[in-house]
XYZ file of C-alpha atoms in Angstrom:
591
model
C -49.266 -91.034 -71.200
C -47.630 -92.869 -74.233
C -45.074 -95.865 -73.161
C -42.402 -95.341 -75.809
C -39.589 -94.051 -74.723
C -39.348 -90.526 -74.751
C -37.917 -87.657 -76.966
C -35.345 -84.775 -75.806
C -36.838 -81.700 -75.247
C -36.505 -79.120 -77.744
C -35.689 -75.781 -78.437
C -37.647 -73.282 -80.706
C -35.251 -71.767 -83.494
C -37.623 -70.317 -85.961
C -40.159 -72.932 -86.861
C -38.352 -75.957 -86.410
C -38.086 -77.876 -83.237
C -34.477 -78.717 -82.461
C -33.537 -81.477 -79.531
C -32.303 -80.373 -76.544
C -31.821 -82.601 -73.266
C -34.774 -83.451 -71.265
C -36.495 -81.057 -69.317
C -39.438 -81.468 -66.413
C -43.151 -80.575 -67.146
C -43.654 -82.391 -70.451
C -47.571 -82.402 -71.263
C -48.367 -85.726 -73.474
C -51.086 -86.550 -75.732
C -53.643 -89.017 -75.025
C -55.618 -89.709 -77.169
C -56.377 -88.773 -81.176
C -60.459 -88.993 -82.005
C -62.594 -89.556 -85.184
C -65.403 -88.601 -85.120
C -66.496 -88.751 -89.140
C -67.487 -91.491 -91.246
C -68.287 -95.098 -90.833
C -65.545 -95.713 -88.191
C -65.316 -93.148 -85.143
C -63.705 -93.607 -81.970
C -60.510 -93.692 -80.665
C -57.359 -93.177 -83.107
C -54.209 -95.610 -81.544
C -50.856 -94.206 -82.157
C -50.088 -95.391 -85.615
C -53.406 -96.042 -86.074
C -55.795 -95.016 -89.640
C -58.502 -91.991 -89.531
C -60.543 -90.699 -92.076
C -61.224 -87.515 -89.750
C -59.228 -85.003 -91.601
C -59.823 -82.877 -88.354
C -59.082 -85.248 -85.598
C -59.092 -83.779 -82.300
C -56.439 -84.233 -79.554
C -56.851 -84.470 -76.541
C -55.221 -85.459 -72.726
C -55.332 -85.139 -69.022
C -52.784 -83.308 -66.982
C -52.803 -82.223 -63.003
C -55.472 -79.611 -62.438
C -52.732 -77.164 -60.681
C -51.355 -76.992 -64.177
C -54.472 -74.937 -65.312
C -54.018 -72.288 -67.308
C -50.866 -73.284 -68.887
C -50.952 -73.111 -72.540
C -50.162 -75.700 -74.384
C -48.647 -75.207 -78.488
C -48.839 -77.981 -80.724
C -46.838 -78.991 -83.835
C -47.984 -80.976 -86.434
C -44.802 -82.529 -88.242
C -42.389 -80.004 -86.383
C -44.425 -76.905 -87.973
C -47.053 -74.660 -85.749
C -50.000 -75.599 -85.594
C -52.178 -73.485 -82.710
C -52.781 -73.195 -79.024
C -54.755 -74.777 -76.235
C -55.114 -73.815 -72.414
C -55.122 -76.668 -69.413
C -59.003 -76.434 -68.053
C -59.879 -76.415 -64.341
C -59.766 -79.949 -64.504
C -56.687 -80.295 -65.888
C -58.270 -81.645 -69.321
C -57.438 -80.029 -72.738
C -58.603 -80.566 -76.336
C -57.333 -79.228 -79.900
C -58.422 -79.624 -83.103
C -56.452 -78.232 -86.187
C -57.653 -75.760 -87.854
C -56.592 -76.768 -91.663
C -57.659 -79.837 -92.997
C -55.518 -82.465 -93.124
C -55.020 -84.542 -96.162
C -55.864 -88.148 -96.903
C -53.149 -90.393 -97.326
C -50.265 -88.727 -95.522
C -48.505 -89.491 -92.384
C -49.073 -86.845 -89.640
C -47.176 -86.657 -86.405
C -48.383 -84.641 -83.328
C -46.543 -82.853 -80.645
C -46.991 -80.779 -77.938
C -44.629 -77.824 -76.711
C -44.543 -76.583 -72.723
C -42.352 -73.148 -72.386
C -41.349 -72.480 -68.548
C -42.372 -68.858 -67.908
C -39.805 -68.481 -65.567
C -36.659 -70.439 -67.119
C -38.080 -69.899 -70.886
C -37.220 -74.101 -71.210
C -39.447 -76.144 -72.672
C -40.647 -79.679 -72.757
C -41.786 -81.539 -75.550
C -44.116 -84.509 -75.649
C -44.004 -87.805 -77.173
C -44.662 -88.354 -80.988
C -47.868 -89.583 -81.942
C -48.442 -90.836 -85.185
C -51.423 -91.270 -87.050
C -51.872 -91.940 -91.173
C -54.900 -90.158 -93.075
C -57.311 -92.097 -95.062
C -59.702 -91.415 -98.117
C -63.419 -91.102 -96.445
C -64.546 -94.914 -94.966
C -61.358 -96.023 -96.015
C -60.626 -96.505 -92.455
C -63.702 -98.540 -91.729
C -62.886 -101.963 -91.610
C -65.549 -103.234 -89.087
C -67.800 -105.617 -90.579
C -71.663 -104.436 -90.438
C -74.418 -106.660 -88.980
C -76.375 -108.550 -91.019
C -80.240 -107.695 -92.083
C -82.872 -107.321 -89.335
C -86.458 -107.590 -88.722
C -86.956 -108.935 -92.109
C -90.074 -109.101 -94.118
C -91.758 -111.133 -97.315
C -94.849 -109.639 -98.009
C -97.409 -110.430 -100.594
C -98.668 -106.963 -101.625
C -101.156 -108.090 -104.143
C -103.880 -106.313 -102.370
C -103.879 -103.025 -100.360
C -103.145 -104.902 -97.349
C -100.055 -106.526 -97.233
C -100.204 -110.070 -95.860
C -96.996 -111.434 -94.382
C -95.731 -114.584 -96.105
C -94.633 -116.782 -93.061
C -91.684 -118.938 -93.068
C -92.529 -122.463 -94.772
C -95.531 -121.142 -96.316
C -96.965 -120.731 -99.590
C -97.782 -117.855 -101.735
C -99.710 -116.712 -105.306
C -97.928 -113.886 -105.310
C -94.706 -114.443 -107.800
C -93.398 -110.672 -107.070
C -93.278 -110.329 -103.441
C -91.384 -107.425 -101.772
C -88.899 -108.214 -99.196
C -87.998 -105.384 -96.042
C -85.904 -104.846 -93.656
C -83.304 -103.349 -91.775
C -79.511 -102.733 -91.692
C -76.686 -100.166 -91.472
C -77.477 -96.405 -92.960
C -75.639 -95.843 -96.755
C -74.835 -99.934 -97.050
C -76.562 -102.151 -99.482
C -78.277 -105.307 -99.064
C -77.629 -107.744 -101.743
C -80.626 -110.181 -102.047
C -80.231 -113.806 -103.055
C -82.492 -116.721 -104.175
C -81.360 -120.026 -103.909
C -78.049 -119.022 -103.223
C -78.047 -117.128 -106.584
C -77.897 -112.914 -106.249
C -80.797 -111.857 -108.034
C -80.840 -107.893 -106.625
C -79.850 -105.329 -104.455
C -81.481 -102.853 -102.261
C -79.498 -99.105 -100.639
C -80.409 -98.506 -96.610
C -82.136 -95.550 -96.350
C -80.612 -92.981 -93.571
C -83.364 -94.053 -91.181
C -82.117 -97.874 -91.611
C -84.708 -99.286 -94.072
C -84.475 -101.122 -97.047
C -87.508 -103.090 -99.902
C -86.789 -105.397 -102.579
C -89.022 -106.400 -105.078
C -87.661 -108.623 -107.613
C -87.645 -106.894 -111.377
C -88.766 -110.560 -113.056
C -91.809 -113.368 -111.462
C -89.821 -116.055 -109.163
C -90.833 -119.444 -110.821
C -93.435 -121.687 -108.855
C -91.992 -123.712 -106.703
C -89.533 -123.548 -103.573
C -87.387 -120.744 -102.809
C -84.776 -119.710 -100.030
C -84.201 -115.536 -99.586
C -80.803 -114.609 -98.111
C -78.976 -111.181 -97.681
C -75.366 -109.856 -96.748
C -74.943 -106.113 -96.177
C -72.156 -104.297 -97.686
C -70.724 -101.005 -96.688
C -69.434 -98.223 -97.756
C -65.554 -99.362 -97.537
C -66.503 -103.026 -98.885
C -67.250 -104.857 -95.669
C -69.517 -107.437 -95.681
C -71.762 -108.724 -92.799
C -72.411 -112.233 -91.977
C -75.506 -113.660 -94.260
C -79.093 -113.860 -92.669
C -80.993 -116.212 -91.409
C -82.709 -117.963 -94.421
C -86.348 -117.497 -95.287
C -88.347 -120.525 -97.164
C -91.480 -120.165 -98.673
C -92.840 -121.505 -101.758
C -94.509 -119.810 -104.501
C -97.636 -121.542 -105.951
C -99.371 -119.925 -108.809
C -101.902 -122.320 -110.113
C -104.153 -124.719 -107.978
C -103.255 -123.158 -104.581
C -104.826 -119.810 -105.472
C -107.829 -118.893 -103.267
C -110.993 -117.116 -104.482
C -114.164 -116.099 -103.739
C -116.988 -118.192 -105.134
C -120.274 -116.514 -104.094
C -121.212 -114.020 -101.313
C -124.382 -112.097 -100.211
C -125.847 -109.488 -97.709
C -128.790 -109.565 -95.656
C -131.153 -106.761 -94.436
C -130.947 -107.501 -90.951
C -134.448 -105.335 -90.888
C -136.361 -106.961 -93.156
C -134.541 -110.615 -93.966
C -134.209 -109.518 -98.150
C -131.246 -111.277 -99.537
C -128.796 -109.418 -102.253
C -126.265 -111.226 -103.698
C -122.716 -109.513 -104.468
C -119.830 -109.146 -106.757
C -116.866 -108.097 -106.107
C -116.575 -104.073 -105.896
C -120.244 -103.961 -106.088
C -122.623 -101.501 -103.954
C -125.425 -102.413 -101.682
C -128.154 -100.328 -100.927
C -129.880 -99.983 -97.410
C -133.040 -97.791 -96.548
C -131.892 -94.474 -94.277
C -134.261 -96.088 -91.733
C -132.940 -99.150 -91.165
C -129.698 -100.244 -90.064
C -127.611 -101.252 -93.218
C -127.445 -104.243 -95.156
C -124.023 -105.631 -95.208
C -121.785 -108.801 -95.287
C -123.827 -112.003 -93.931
C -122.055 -114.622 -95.607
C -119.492 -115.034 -97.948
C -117.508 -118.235 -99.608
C -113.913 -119.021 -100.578
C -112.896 -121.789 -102.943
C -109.206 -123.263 -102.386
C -108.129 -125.942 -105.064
C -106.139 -127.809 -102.616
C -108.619 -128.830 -99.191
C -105.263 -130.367 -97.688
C -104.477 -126.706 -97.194
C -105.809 -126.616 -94.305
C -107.136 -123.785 -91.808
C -107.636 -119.904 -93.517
C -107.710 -116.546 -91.454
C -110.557 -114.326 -92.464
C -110.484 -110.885 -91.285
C -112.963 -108.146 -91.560
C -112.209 -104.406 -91.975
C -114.701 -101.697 -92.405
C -113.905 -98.823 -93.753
C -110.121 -99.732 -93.235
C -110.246 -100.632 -89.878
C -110.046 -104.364 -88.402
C -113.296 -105.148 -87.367
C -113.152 -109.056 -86.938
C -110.706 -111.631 -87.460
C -111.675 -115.685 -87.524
C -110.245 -119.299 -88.347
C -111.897 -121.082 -90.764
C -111.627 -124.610 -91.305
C -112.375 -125.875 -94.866
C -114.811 -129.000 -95.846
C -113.272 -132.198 -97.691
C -113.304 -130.466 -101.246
C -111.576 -127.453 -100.002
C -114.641 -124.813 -100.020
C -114.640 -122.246 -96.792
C -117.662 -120.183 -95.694
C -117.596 -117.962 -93.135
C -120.500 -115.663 -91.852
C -120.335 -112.359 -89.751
C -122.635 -111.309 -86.694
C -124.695 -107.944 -88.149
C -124.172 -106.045 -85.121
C -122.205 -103.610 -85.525
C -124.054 -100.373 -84.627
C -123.392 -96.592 -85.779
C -119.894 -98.022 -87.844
C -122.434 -98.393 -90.720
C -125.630 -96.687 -90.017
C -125.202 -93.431 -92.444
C -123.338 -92.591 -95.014
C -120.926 -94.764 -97.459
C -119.103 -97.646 -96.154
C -116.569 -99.910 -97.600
C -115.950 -103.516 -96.654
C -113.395 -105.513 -96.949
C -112.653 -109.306 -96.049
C -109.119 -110.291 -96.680
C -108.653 -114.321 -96.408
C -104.825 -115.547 -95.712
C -102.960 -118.279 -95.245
C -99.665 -117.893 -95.002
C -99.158 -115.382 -97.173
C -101.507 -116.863 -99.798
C -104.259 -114.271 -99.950
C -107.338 -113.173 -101.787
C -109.378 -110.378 -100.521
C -113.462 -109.247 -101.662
C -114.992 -106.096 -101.132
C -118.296 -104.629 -101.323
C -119.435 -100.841 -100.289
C -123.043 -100.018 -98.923
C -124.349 -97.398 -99.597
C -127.850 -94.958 -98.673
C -130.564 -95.194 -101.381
C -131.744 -91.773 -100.069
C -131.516 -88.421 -97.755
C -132.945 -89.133 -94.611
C -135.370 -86.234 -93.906
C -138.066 -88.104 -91.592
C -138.199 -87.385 -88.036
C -138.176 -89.336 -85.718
C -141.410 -90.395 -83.737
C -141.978 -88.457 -80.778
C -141.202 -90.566 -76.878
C -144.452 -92.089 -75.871
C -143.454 -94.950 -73.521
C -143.607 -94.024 -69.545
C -140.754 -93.502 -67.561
C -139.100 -95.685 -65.355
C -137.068 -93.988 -62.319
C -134.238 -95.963 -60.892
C -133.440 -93.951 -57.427
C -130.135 -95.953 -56.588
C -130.984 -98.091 -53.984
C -132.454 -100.681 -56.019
C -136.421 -98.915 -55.983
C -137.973 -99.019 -59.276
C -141.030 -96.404 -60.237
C -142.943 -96.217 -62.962
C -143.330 -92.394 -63.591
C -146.940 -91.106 -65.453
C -147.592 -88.101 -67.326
C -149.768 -87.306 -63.977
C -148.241 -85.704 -61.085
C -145.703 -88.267 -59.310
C -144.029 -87.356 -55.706
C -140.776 -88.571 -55.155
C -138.486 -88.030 -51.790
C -135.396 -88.634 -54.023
C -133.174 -85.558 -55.893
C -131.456 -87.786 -58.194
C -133.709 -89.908 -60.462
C -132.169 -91.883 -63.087
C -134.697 -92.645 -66.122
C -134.951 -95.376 -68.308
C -136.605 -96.423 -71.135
C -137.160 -98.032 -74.844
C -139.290 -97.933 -77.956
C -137.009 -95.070 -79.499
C -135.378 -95.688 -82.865
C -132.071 -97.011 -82.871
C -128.992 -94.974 -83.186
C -130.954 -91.563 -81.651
C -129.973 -89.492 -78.882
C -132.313 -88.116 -76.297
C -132.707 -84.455 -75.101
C -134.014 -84.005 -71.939
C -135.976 -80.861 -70.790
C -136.915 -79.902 -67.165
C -139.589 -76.957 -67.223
C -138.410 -76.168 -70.655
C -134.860 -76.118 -69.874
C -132.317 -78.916 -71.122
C -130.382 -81.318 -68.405
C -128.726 -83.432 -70.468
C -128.371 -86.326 -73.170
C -128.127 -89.735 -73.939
C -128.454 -92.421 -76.943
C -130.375 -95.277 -76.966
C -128.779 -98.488 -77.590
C -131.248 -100.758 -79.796
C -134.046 -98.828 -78.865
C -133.288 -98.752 -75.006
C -131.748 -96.327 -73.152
C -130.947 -94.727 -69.366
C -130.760 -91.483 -68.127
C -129.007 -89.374 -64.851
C -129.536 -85.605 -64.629
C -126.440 -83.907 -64.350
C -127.564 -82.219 -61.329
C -129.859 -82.968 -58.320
C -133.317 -81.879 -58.960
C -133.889 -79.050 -56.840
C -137.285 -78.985 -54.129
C -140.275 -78.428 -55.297
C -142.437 -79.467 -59.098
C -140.966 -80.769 -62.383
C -141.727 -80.925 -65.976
C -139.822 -83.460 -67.516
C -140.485 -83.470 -71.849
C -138.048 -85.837 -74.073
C -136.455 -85.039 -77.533
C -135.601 -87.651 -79.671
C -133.196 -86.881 -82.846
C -131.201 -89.625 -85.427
C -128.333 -89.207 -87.062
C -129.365 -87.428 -89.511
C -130.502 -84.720 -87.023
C -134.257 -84.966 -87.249
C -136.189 -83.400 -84.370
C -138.870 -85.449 -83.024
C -141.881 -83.704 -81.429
C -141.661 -82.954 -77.374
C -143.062 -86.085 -75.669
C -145.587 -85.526 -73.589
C -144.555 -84.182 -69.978
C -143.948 -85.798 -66.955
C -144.937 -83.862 -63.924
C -143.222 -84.833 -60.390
C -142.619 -83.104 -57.418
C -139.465 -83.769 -55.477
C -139.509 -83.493 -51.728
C -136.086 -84.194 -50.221
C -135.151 -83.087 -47.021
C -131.828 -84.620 -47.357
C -129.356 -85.208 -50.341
C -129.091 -88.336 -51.992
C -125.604 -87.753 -53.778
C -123.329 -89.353 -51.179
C -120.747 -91.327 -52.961
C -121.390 -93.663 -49.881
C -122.465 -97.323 -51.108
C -125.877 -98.987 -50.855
C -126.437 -101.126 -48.467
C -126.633 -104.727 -50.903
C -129.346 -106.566 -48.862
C -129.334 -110.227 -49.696
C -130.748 -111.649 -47.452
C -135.118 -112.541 -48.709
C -138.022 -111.566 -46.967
C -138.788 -115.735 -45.954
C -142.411 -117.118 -45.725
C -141.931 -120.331 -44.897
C -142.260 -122.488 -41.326
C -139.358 -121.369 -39.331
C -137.641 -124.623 -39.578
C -136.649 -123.993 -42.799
C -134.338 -121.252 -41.510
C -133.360 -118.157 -44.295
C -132.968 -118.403 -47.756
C -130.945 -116.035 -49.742
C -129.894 -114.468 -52.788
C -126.131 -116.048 -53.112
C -124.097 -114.497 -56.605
C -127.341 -114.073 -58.067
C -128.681 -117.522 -57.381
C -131.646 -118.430 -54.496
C -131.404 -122.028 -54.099
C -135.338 -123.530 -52.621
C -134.674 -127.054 -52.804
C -134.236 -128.939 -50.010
C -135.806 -132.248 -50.092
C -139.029 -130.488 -48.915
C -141.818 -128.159 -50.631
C -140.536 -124.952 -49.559
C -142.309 -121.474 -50.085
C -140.764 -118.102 -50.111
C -141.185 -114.851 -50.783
C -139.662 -111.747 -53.167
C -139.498 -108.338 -53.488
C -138.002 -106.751 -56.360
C -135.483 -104.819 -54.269
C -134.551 -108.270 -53.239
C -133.455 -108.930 -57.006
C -131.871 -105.872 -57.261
C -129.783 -105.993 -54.673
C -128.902 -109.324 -55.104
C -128.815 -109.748 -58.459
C -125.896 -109.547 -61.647
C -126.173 -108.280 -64.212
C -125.724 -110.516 -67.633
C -125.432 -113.490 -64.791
C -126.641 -116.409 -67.424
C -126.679 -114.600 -70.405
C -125.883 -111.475 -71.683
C -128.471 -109.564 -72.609
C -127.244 -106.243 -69.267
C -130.261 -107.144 -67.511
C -130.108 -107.548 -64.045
C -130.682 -111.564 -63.417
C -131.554 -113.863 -60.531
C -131.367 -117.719 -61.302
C -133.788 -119.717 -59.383
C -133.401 -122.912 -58.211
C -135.391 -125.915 -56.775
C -137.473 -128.517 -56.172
C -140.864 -129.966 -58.082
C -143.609 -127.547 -56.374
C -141.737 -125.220 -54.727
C -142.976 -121.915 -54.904
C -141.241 -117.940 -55.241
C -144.037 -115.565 -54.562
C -143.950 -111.849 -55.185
C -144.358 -109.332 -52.417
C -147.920 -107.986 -52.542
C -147.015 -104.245 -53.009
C -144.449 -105.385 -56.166
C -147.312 -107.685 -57.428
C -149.561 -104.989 -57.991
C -147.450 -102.594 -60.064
C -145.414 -104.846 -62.213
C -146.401 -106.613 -65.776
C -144.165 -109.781 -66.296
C -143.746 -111.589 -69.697
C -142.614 -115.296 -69.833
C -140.444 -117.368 -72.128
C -139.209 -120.433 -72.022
C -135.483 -121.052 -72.652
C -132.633 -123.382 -71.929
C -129.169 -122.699 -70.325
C -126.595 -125.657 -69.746
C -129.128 -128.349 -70.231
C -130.854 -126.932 -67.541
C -134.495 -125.821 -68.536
C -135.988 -122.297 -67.394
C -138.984 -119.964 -67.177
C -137.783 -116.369 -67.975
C -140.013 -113.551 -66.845
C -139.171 -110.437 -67.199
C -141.012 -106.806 -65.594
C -141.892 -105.042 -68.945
C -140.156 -102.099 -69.048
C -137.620 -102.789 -66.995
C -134.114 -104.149 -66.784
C -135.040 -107.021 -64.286
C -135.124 -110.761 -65.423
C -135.978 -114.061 -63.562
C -134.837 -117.399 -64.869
C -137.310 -120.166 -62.308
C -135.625 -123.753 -63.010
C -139.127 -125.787 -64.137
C -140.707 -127.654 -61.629
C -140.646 -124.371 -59.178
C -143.724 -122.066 -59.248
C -143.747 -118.245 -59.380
C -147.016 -116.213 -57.374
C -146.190 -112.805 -59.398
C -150.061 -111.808 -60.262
């Protein structure tokens, strides 16, 4: 309810309102809203709108519901509203207003049963031209951006940092419909309009001078108010010695070790065979070597493959290599890559495409390596092309000697169970399904990218006898505890996080099955290669023997490598995903 004190009622006589004395029941307004332009809210008696429609609106007891409420609009009719359920009301004229009048409101009560009536306050507003009304300042530029867009990728010049780029664009936020005006140095050198969704770029018309620069904005509105100014970036623009570029860079066939050398833009050729040649090397050249550390990232075929710090030598030369592992991103087909080198917002970028020098239209050889069955309690078994017996319904299969990249088809009695690719020429297989009771003919497809059908390998026969199923999601039972041939006051050794420690002052003696390893073993545990691993450690002349049963089916190969300044014989079971690392000085029975 307004505080002012109030007017007489009035009496109706014709369209005028004519004073009469005060009467009971008088229905105020409280409150005048704008809801257009700039500047919306909440109109205060005497106040300034815009809204040339401005609604009205109040509160009165909900047992006046119903009551209709007339309104006047500088003593002349203006329409009706009815009291809501909850004693609220709301009406909005229903001819424009116009700007840059003075409008006073009032409402009119009639008593049904006397035919008085009570009139309300006066509230006064005054019309304004569109955003004339907006005298709020708006908030200054946001989330702002300096960007050298020399190259297709946009590198962010920091604050304090240097850049070749003497045209860099300049984003960022602020108030729908205002303008940003953009100044260097304290001098305005351009403007940029706020798109509806908020955004505005700048990119100055004529090259900034080298040297050191400081970017500030204010936003302006529509009705001339201006925000605060923005923080202030510094960078410095350097278009002579500080320029990096590249000075050399070359590919290498990580196949067959042939070296190409590249210019930038140029195409590389790789054999459909072979995994691709691609970027091995590359150098950058920087005039300045006090500027310090450079980012190098790597995208292939526009995505962000790698990203590194490189640290230049004393005459300011960087060189920076990749790993050539990167799989089926580049096997087929064209590729583009890209290195971009930044610092800072000082950026240079070289790219390179490889390409296939033919259609590949050669098969693939057919699967000749045996089988290996993995039956998920840590038993390994080689399986032959002769007939094999096996107690166990799910087998899992493993392998290698495929060409890389393939997938695998797998065929039981002519029908196909399932897939899988080989991963550098290694691979592992689970039926979908249990194999059912009874005998087995297990043939392997192999077919590349290109989809090339190798031959059927040649088949596997088994016969699977299992009286109870083996597809409980119940655990293994891990044992790590070894099978211990030693005098019994050595006590137990065991398999502890993949390690079996032997030395204990003494020559001790014990022995190993390959469940043992399996069980107790990690895999990748000193390096990581997914084998499973089992470090062994001990004295000069202690001995890890082999259970006889595992000694006579497995192969082993040896190498010699070392891990933490710790020396180690590696033997692995050919075939197979199980390694040994023996510290030297300890002996291994495995023949």
């Amino acid at each position: 309810m307004q505080t002012s004190e109030l007017i007489s009622s009035q009496s109706i006589n014709g369209n005028s309102l004519v004073p009469t004395p005060a009467e009971p029941g008088v229905i105020n307004i409280d409150a005048v809203t704008d809801d257009v332009g700039a500047t919306t809210g909440v109109v205060n008696n005497f106040g300034y709108t815009d809204d040339l429609k401005p609604t009205l609106s109040g509160f009165v007891a909900p047992e006046l519901s119903g009551t209709v409420i007339q309104f006047f609009i500088n003593t002349i009719p203006a329409g009706f509203a009815e009291v809501q359920a909850d004693g609220s009301w709301s009406f909005t004229p229903a001819k424009l207003l116009e700007p840059g009048h003075e409008y006073i409101f009032q409402t009119v009560v009639q008593d049904s049963a006397t035919d008085a009536v009570a009139v309300s306050l006066p509230y006064t507003i005054y019309t304004t031209d569109l955003d004339a009304d907006d005298v709020v300042a708006p908030q200054h530029a946001t989330d702002l951006v300096l960007i050298d867009d020399t190259n297709a990728f946009n590198i962010e010049i920091q604050n304090d940092k240097s850049t070749h780029d003497n045209t860099p664009t300049y984003t960022g936020k602020a108030e729908a419909g205002s303008t940003v005006i953009i100044s260097d140095n304290g001098k305005i050198i351009g403007s940029a309009t706020v798109s509806e969704e908020g955004n505005w770029s700048f990119t100055p018309e004529s090259a900034l001078v080298d040297g050191s620069h400081i970017f500030t904005t204010v936003v302006v509105d529509s009705a001339g108010n201006k925000s605060d100014e923005s923080a202030a970036l510094h960078f410095t623009i350097d278009t002579g010695h500080s320029e990096f570029y590249v000075t050399d860079a070359y590919t290498a066939d990580p196949v067959h070790g042939s070296v190409m050398n590249l210019e930038n833009g140029e195409s590389a050729f790789y054999s459909v065979n072979n995994v691709a040649n691609w970027l091995t090397h590359i150098n950058l050249h920087v005039g300045n070597p006090d500027n310090g550390d450079v980012t190098s990232t790597l995208y292939i075929d526009g995505k962000m493959v790698s990203s590194k710090v490189v640290i230049p030598d004393a005459n300011g030369n960087y060189g920076v290599g990749y790993s050539n592992d990167w799989g089926d991103s580049i096997y087929l087909g064209t590729h583009e890559f890209v290195v971009v080198f930044d610092q800072g917002g000082n950026s240079t970028s070289f790219s390179y495409q490889v390409q296939p020098d033919a259609i590949d239209t050669v098969a693939p050889d057919a699967y000749y390596s045996r089988l290996i069955n993995w039956d998920g309690e840590g038993h390994m078994n080689w399986f032959e092309t002769s007939d094999n017996t096996t107690n166990k319904n799910v087998l899992t299969f493993s392998g290698k000697g495929v060409e890389q990249h393939t997938t695998l088809f797998f065929y039981d009695n002519g029908i196909e169970i399932g897939s899988t690719t080989s991963d550098r020429g290694t691979w592992s297989f689970t039926a979908d399904e249990p194999f059912a009771n009874g005998n087995h003919s297990l043939t392997v497809v192999v077919v590349d990218p290109a989809g090339n059908s190798s031959e059927a390998s040649k088949a596997v026969n088994f016969t699977v006898d299992a009286h109870e199923s083996v597809t409980s999601d119940e655990p293994s039972l891990i044992v790590d505890t070894l099978d211990i041939n030693v005098p019994a006051a050595l006590g137990n050794a065991s398999i502890e996080d993949g390690h079996i420690h032997l030395g204990r002052g003494s020559v001790d003696k014990a022995q190993v099955s390959l469940d043992d390893i399996l069980n107790g073993g990690k895999e990748s545990l000193m390096f990581l290669d997914g084998k499973i691993q089992v470090a062994v450690h001990g004295d000069v002349g202690d001995t890890l023997v082999l259970n006889e049963s595992d000694m006579q089916v497995t192969t082993w190969e040896e190498h010699d490598l070392t891990i933490n300044n710790v020396d180690y014989d590696l033997y692995r079971v050919v075939d197979s995903n199980i390694e040994l690392l023996v510290e030297h000085g300890v002996n291994f029975e495995h023949h």
